Coordinates of C-alpha atoms and ligand atoms in Angstrom, one line a residue:
M5 CA -5.3 -5.7 -21.8
K6 CA -4.7 -2.1 -20.7
V7 CA -4.6 -1.3 -17.0
L8 CA -4.5 2.2 -15.6
V9 CA -2.4 2.3 -12.4
T10 CA -2.9 5.5 -10.5
G11 CA -0.1 6.3 -8.1
G12 CA 2.0 3.9 -10.3
T13 CA 5.3 5.7 -9.6
G14 CA 4.7 5.4 -5.8
Y15 CA 6.0 2.6 -3.5
I16 CA 3.4 -0.1 -3.9
G17 CA 2.2 1.1 -7.3
S18 CA 5.7 0.8 -8.9
H19 CA 6.1 -2.8 -7.7
T20 CA 2.7 -3.6 -9.0
V21 CA 3.4 -2.2 -12.4
V22 CA 6.5 -4.5 -12.6
E23 CA 4.3 -7.5 -11.8
L24 CA 1.7 -6.5 -14.3
Q25 CA 4.2 -5.9 -17.1
Q26 CA 5.9 -9.2 -16.3
K27 CA 2.5 -10.9 -16.8
G28 CA 2.0 -9.2 -20.2
Y29 CA -0.4 -6.4 -19.3
E30 CA -0.1 -3.0 -20.9
V31 CA 0.1 -0.3 -18.2
V32 CA -0.6 3.4 -18.1
I33 CA 0.6 5.1 -15.0
A34 CA -1.2 8.2 -13.8
D35 CA 0.6 10.1 -11.1
N36 CA 1.2 13.8 -10.2
L37 CA 4.6 13.0 -8.5
I38 CA 3.5 14.6 -5.2
N39 CA 5.2 11.7 -3.4
S40 CA 7.3 10.0 -6.0
H41 CA 9.8 10.6 -8.8
R42 CA 9.6 10.4 -12.5
D43 CA 12.7 8.3 -12.8
V44 CA 10.8 5.4 -11.3
V45 CA 9.4 5.0 -14.9
D46 CA 12.9 4.3 -16.2
R47 CA 13.7 2.0 -13.3
I48 CA 10.6 0.0 -14.1
E49 CA 11.9 -0.2 -17.7
K50 CA 15.3 -1.4 -16.4
I51 CA 13.6 -4.3 -14.5
T52 CA 11.0 -5.4 -17.1
G53 CA 12.5 -4.1 -20.4
I54 CA 9.2 -2.3 -21.0
K55 CA 8.7 1.5 -20.5
P56 CA 5.2 2.0 -19.1
C57 CA 3.2 4.9 -20.6
F58 CA 3.3 7.7 -18.0
E59 CA 0.7 10.5 -17.6
Q60 CA 1.7 13.3 -15.1
I61 CA -1.7 14.3 -13.9
D62 CA -3.5 15.5 -10.7
L63 CA -6.4 13.1 -10.4
T64 CA -8.4 15.7 -8.4
V65 CA -8.8 17.7 -11.6
E66 CA -11.9 16.2 -13.2
K67 CA -11.3 17.6 -16.7
G68 CA -7.8 16.2 -16.8
V69 CA -9.0 12.7 -15.7
K70 CA -11.7 12.8 -18.4
Q71 CA -9.2 13.8 -21.0
M72 CA -6.8 11.0 -20.0
F73 CA -9.6 8.4 -20.2
D74 CA -10.6 9.7 -23.7
K75 CA -7.0 9.7 -24.9
H76 CA -6.5 6.1 -23.9
G77 CA -10.0 5.0 -24.9
D78 CA -9.9 1.4 -23.9
I79 CA -9.0 1.4 -20.2
H80 CA -10.6 -1.8 -19.1
S81 CA -9.4 -1.8 -15.5
V82 CA -8.0 0.6 -12.9
I83 CA -5.8 -0.1 -9.9
H84 CA -6.3 2.9 -7.7
F85 CA -3.3 3.5 -5.5
A86 CA -3.0 7.3 -5.7
A87 CA -3.6 8.9 -2.3
L88 CA -1.8 10.9 0.4
K89 CA -0.9 8.5 3.1
A90 CA 0.9 10.2 6.0
V91 CA -1.2 9.6 9.1
G92 CA 0.3 12.5 11.2
E93 CA 0.2 14.9 8.3
S94 CA -3.5 14.1 7.8
V95 CA -4.2 15.2 11.4
K96 CA -2.6 18.6 10.7
Q97 CA -4.1 19.0 7.2
P98 CA -7.4 17.1 7.2
L99 CA -9.0 19.0 4.3
R100 CA -6.1 18.4 2.0
Y101 CA -6.4 14.7 2.7
Y102 CA -10.2 14.6 2.2
H103 CA -9.9 16.7 -1.0
N104 CA -7.1 14.6 -2.5
N105 CA -8.1 11.1 -1.6
I106 CA -11.8 11.4 -2.1
E107 CA -12.0 13.7 -5.2
S108 CA -9.4 11.5 -7.0
L109 CA -11.6 8.4 -6.4
I110 CA -14.8 10.1 -7.5
N111 CA -13.1 11.4 -10.7
I112 CA -11.8 7.9 -11.5
L113 CA -15.2 6.2 -10.9
D114 CA -17.0 8.8 -13.0
A115 CA -14.6 8.4 -15.9
M116 CA -14.8 4.6 -15.6
N117 CA -18.6 4.6 -15.7
R118 CA -18.5 7.0 -18.7
I119 CA -16.3 4.9 -20.9
G120 CA -17.6 1.6 -19.7
S121 CA -14.5 0.3 -17.8
K122 CA -15.1 -3.0 -16.1
T123 CA -13.0 -3.4 -13.0
I124 CA -11.4 -1.5 -10.1
V125 CA -9.0 -2.6 -7.5
F126 CA -8.7 -0.2 -4.6
S127 CA -5.9 0.2 -2.0
S128 CA -7.5 0.1 1.4
S129 CA -5.8 -0.4 4.8
C130 CA -6.0 -2.4 8.0
T131 CA -6.3 1.0 9.6
V132 CA -10.1 0.7 9.0
Y133 CA -10.2 -2.0 11.8
G134 CA -8.6 0.3 14.5
Q135 CA -7.6 -1.9 17.5
P136 CA -9.7 -5.0 16.9
E137 CA -11.2 -6.8 19.9
K138 CA -10.5 -10.2 18.4
L139 CA -7.3 -11.3 16.7
P140 CA -6.6 -12.3 14.0
V141 CA -8.7 -9.8 12.2
T142 CA -11.0 -11.1 9.4
E143 CA -12.7 -9.2 6.7
L144 CA -15.9 -9.3 8.7
S145 CA -14.4 -7.7 11.8
P146 CA -16.1 -4.4 12.7
I147 CA -14.9 -1.2 11.2
Q148 CA -14.0 1.1 14.1
P149 CA -14.2 4.9 14.2
A150 CA -11.1 6.2 12.3
C151 CA -8.1 7.3 14.3
S152 CA -7.0 9.9 11.7
P153 CA -8.4 11.8 8.7
Y154 CA -6.2 9.6 6.5
G155 CA -7.9 6.4 8.0
H156 CA -11.3 8.1 7.6
T157 CA -10.6 8.7 3.8
K158 CA -10.0 5.0 3.4
Q159 CA -13.4 4.2 5.1
I160 CA -15.2 6.8 3.1
C161 CA -13.6 5.6 -0.2
E162 CA -14.6 2.0 0.6
E163 CA -18.2 3.2 1.0
I164 CA -18.1 5.3 -2.1
I165 CA -17.0 2.3 -4.1
A166 CA -19.6 0.1 -2.5
N167 CA -22.4 2.5 -3.3
T168 CA -21.2 3.1 -6.9
L169 CA -20.7 -0.5 -7.7
S170 CA -24.2 -1.4 -6.4
V171 CA -25.7 0.6 -9.2
S172 CA -23.2 0.2 -12.1
E173 CA -21.7 -2.4 -14.3
L174 CA -18.4 -2.1 -12.5
N175 CA -16.9 -5.0 -10.4
G176 CA -14.3 -4.3 -7.8
V177 CA -12.0 -5.5 -5.1
L178 CA -10.9 -3.7 -1.9
L179 CA -7.5 -4.9 -0.7
R180 CA -6.9 -4.1 2.9
Y181 CA -3.1 -4.0 3.3
F182 CA -1.5 -4.7 6.6
N183 CA 2.1 -3.2 6.9
P184 CA 3.9 -3.2 3.5
V185 CA 7.7 -3.2 3.8
G186 CA 10.8 -4.2 1.8
A187 CA 11.7 -3.5 -1.7
H188 CA 12.2 -5.1 -5.1
P189 CA 15.1 -7.7 -5.2
S190 CA 16.7 -5.6 -8.0
A191 CA 17.0 -2.7 -5.5
L192 CA 16.0 -0.4 -8.3
I193 CA 12.6 0.5 -6.7
G194 CA 11.6 0.7 -3.1
E195 CA 10.0 3.1 -0.6
L196 CA 11.3 6.7 -1.0
P197 CA 10.0 8.6 2.0
L198 CA 10.2 12.3 1.3
G199 CA 11.5 13.9 4.5
A200 CA 11.8 12.1 7.8
P201 CA 10.0 8.7 7.7
N202 CA 7.5 7.6 10.3
N203 CA 7.2 4.0 9.5
L204 CA 9.3 1.4 11.3
V205 CA 11.3 -0.2 8.6
P206 CA 12.7 2.9 6.8
C207 CA 13.5 4.3 10.3
I208 CA 15.5 1.2 11.0
T209 CA 17.4 1.2 7.7
Q210 CA 18.1 5.0 7.9
T211 CA 19.4 4.6 11.4
A212 CA 21.7 1.8 10.4
I213 CA 23.1 3.6 7.5
G214 CA 23.7 6.7 9.6
K215 CA 21.1 9.1 8.2
R216 CA 19.4 9.5 11.5
P217 CA 20.2 9.0 15.2
A218 CA 19.2 6.0 17.4
L219 CA 15.9 4.4 16.5
K220 CA 13.2 5.2 19.1
V221 CA 11.1 2.1 20.0
F222 CA 7.7 3.4 21.0
G223 CA 6.7 1.6 24.1
D224 CA 7.7 -1.7 25.7
N225 CA 4.8 -2.1 28.1
Y226 CA 2.1 -3.4 25.7
N227 CA 0.3 -6.6 26.4
T228 CA 2.5 -8.6 23.9
P229 CA 5.1 -11.2 24.5
D230 CA 8.1 -8.8 24.7
G231 CA 6.1 -5.6 25.5
T232 CA 6.5 -4.0 22.1
A233 CA 3.7 -3.5 19.6
V234 CA 2.9 -6.2 17.1
R235 CA 2.1 -5.8 13.4
D236 CA 1.6 -8.0 10.3
Y237 CA 4.4 -6.9 8.0
I238 CA 4.1 -7.9 4.4
H239 CA 6.7 -7.9 1.6
V240 CA 5.8 -5.3 -1.0
V241 CA 6.5 -7.9 -3.8
D242 CA 3.9 -10.3 -2.3
L243 CA 1.5 -7.4 -1.9
A244 CA 2.1 -6.3 -5.5
K245 CA 1.3 -9.8 -6.7
S246 CA -2.0 -9.8 -4.9
H247 CA -3.2 -7.0 -7.2
V248 CA -2.5 -9.0 -10.3
V249 CA -4.4 -12.0 -8.8
A250 CA -7.3 -9.8 -7.8
L251 CA -7.5 -8.2 -11.2
E252 CA -7.5 -11.7 -12.9
R253 CA -10.2 -12.9 -10.6
L254 CA -12.3 -10.0 -11.9
F255 CA -11.3 -10.5 -15.6
N256 CA -12.2 -14.2 -15.3
K257 CA -15.5 -13.4 -13.6
K258 CA -14.5 -15.6 -10.7
N259 CA -15.8 -13.0 -8.2
K260 CA -18.8 -14.0 -6.1
K261 CA -20.0 -10.5 -5.5
N262 CA -19.6 -7.3 -7.5
L263 CA -17.5 -6.0 -4.6
E264 CA -15.2 -8.2 -2.6
I265 CA -12.9 -7.4 0.3
F266 CA -9.6 -9.2 1.1
N267 CA -7.1 -8.8 3.9
I268 CA -3.6 -8.7 2.5
G269 CA -1.1 -9.7 5.1
T270 CA 1.0 -12.7 6.0
G271 CA -1.2 -13.8 9.0
Q272 CA 1.9 -13.6 11.2
G273 CA 2.5 -10.8 13.8
Y274 CA 6.0 -9.5 14.7
S275 CA 6.9 -7.2 17.5
V276 CA 9.1 -4.2 17.0
L277 CA 12.0 -6.0 18.8
E278 CA 11.5 -9.0 16.5
V279 CA 11.7 -6.8 13.4
I280 CA 14.9 -5.3 14.8
Q281 CA 16.4 -8.7 15.5
S282 CA 15.6 -9.8 12.0
F283 CA 17.3 -6.7 10.6
E284 CA 20.4 -7.3 12.7
K285 CA 20.6 -10.9 11.6
V286 CA 20.3 -10.2 7.8
S287 CA 22.4 -7.1 7.8
G288 CA 25.1 -8.3 10.2
R289 CA 24.8 -4.9 12.0
K290 CA 23.9 -3.9 15.5
L291 CA 21.1 -1.4 15.5
D292 CA 21.4 1.6 17.8
Y293 CA 18.0 1.9 19.5
E294 CA 16.4 3.1 22.7
I295 CA 13.0 2.4 24.3
V296 CA 10.9 5.5 24.7
G297 CA 7.2 6.2 25.6
R298 CA 4.3 5.0 23.4
R299 CA 3.5 6.9 20.2
S300 CA 0.2 8.6 20.5
G301 CA -2.5 6.9 18.4
D302 CA -0.6 3.6 18.1
I303 CA -2.5 0.4 18.5
E304 CA -1.1 -2.5 20.5
K305 CA -1.4 -5.4 18.1
I306 CA -2.9 -6.5 14.9
W307 CA -2.5 -9.2 12.4
A308 CA -4.6 -10.6 9.6
D309 CA -6.6 -13.7 9.2
T310 CA -5.7 -14.3 5.5
T311 CA -7.8 -17.5 5.1
F312 CA -10.3 -15.8 2.8
A313 CA -7.6 -14.3 0.5
N314 CA -5.7 -17.6 0.5
K315 CA -8.7 -19.7 -0.4
E316 CA -10.7 -17.4 -2.6
L317 CA -8.0 -15.4 -4.3
G318 CA -5.6 -18.3 -4.4
W319 CA -2.9 -15.9 -3.2
K320 CA -0.6 -16.3 -0.3
A321 CA 2.4 -14.3 0.9
V322 CA 5.5 -16.3 0.5
L323 CA 8.3 -14.0 1.6
G324 CA 9.2 -13.9 5.3
I325 CA 10.4 -11.2 7.7
D326 CA 14.1 -11.9 6.9
E327 CA 13.5 -11.4 3.2
M328 CA 11.6 -8.2 3.9
M329 CA 14.4 -6.8 6.0
L330 CA 17.2 -7.8 3.7
S331 CA 15.5 -6.3 0.7
A332 CA 14.8 -3.1 2.6
W333 CA 18.5 -2.9 3.7
N334 CA 19.7 -3.5 0.1
W335 CA 17.4 -0.7 -1.1
E336 CA 18.9 1.7 1.6
I337 CA 22.4 0.7 0.5
A338 CA 21.5 1.3 -3.2
L339 CA 20.1 4.8 -2.3
K340 CA 23.3 5.7 -0.5
G341 CA 25.3 4.8 -3.7
E342 CA 23.3 7.3 -5.8
Ligands
LIG430 P1 3.1 6.4 -2.2 O1 2.9 7.8 -1.6 O2 4.4 5.9 -2.4 O3 2.3 6.3 -3.6 C1 1.1 7.1 -3.8 C2 1.3 7.8 -5.2 O4 0.1 8.5 -5.5 C3 2.5 8.7 -5.2 O5 3.3 8.4 -6.3 C4 1.8 10.1 -5.3 O6 2.6 11.0 -6.1 C5 0.5 9.7 -6.0 N1 -0.6 10.7 -5.8 C6 -1.1 11.1 -4.6 N2 -2.1 12.0 -4.8 C7 -2.3 12.1 -6.2 C8 -3.2 12.8 -7.0 N3 -4.1 13.7 -6.5 N4 -3.0 12.7 -8.4 C9 -2.1 11.8 -8.9 N5 -1.3 11.1 -8.1 C10 -1.3 11.2 -6.8 O7 2.2 5.4 -1.2 P2 2.1 3.9 -1.2 O8 2.7 3.4 0.1 O9 2.6 3.3 -2.5 O10 0.6 3.7 -1.0 C11 -0.3 3.4 -2.1 C12 -1.7 3.2 -1.6 O11 -1.8 2.2 -0.7 C13 -2.3 4.5 -1.0 O12 -3.6 4.6 -1.3 C14 -2.1 4.2 0.5 O13 -3.1 4.9 1.2 C15 -2.4 2.7 0.5 N6 -1.8 2.0 1.7 C16 -0.5 2.2 1.9 C17 0.1 1.6 3.1 C18 1.5 1.7 3.4 O14 1.9 1.5 4.6 N7 2.4 2.1 2.5 C19 -0.7 0.8 3.9 C20 -2.1 0.6 3.6 C21 -2.6 1.3 2.4
LIG431 C1 4.9 0.0 13.2 C2 5.3 -0.2 14.7 C3 5.3 1.8 16.0 C4 8.6 3.9 14.1 C5 1.0 2.9 9.7 C6 -0.3 3.6 9.4 C7 -1.3 2.7 8.9 C8 -0.8 1.9 7.6 C9 0.6 1.4 7.9 C10 -1.6 3.1 5.6 C11 4.4 0.6 15.6 C12 6.7 1.2 15.9 C13 7.6 2.9 14.4 C14 9.7 4.1 15.0 C15 8.7 2.5 16.4 N1 -0.7 2.8 6.5 N2 7.7 2.2 15.5 N3 9.7 3.4 16.1 O1 1.7 2.5 12.8 O2 1.3 0.1 12.2 O3 0.8 1.9 10.6 O4 1.4 2.4 8.4 O5 -2.7 2.7 5.6 O6 -2.5 3.4 8.6 O7 -0.8 4.1 10.7 O8 3.1 1.4 11.1 O9 5.5 1.4 10.5 O10 4.5 3.5 11.6 O11 4.8 1.4 13.0 O12 8.8 1.8 17.5 O13 10.5 5.0 14.7 O14 6.6 0.3 14.8 O15 5.1 2.3 17.2 O16 4.3 -0.2 16.8 P1 1.7 1.5 11.8 P2 4.6 2.0 11.5

């Protein structure tokens, strides 16, 4: 069965392509390489022995998307990762984010409807929940006003999908990821932040390898056990597998509604200091860090209730924080060797 993976040379997309190919699916990647590299296609081939078909295309260009669907003819399913994702950048360039993330989705849905594709899996985010009043957060927790244009695009895209699916033959799944971290055990693919990273784990590994000065820990006066902010970090390989499971639920018509939503996390929160401790343990290195003031816009704590995903999808994250940090560290070391 042919699956179109938009954003398939990106961080989560590339790991998902690997899992799909290892399960026997034929993959077409569509990506404009705005935040990824072409050689990821070769790296995927090194891991799986299969070179995925690669289309370099900007999904905001309607004509190009139509042509791509016509060329491949039988795209049964789409996993739609392609988006811009830098929260801070989205505050400075809101229109770029709205254009890119929303137009891409509309073009994909249009093309899917036109050729009669059946299923879509969409990358959403725990950012839609803001700072929840009750923890852990379930799929029924209220959506809060978005903290950034990026977060707002996720909320709008969720609504566009819901409206579209309510009047079409399409079935879909929204996966709300918590904090994806780590890399493939081969250390051939991983997160490649262009420019200075903002996310905690690449900041830790880049500090440890000497690419950047001491890590700044943003705030130690939160209402959490050690005062630092708490998140639900999930290994990117576990996350990638959840897409295959979601797709198969749709293929096998096991879905109970035409649009289902799942939280994709481990269900376990870790503080910034706990993440650092795990890194120091698995890498055998002492991390240079300093406590500074809170980062504006940060929430205090969030972690997922994954009961629904575990029961309904039959998926559960199995890799723990140490495996996440070790794979992230091995990836950073591999990058240094290149
Ligand atoms: P990424 O930047 O590594 O991958 C996204 C890919 O989409 C990149 O390869 C980029 O080149 C491509 N892309 C962007 N705009 C495009 C366009 N107009 N046409 C074609 N290709 C385009 O990001 P990621 O971390 O792999 O995230 C994948 C998805 O998951 C995104 O939708 C993101 O918003 C969502 N998400 C990510 C996180 C996270 O922390 N990484 C958390 C929650 C949700
Ligand atoms: C984690 C914790 C920081 C860097 C972001 C997006 C969210 C989602 C996931 C896409 C926080 C602290 C970080 C540093 C630090 N993405 N930190 N020093 O903020 O939970 O979420 O990525 O949908 O939308 O906002 O992730 O990795 O940036 O931060 O102390 O140098 O690490 O303050 O508490 P965040 P993060």
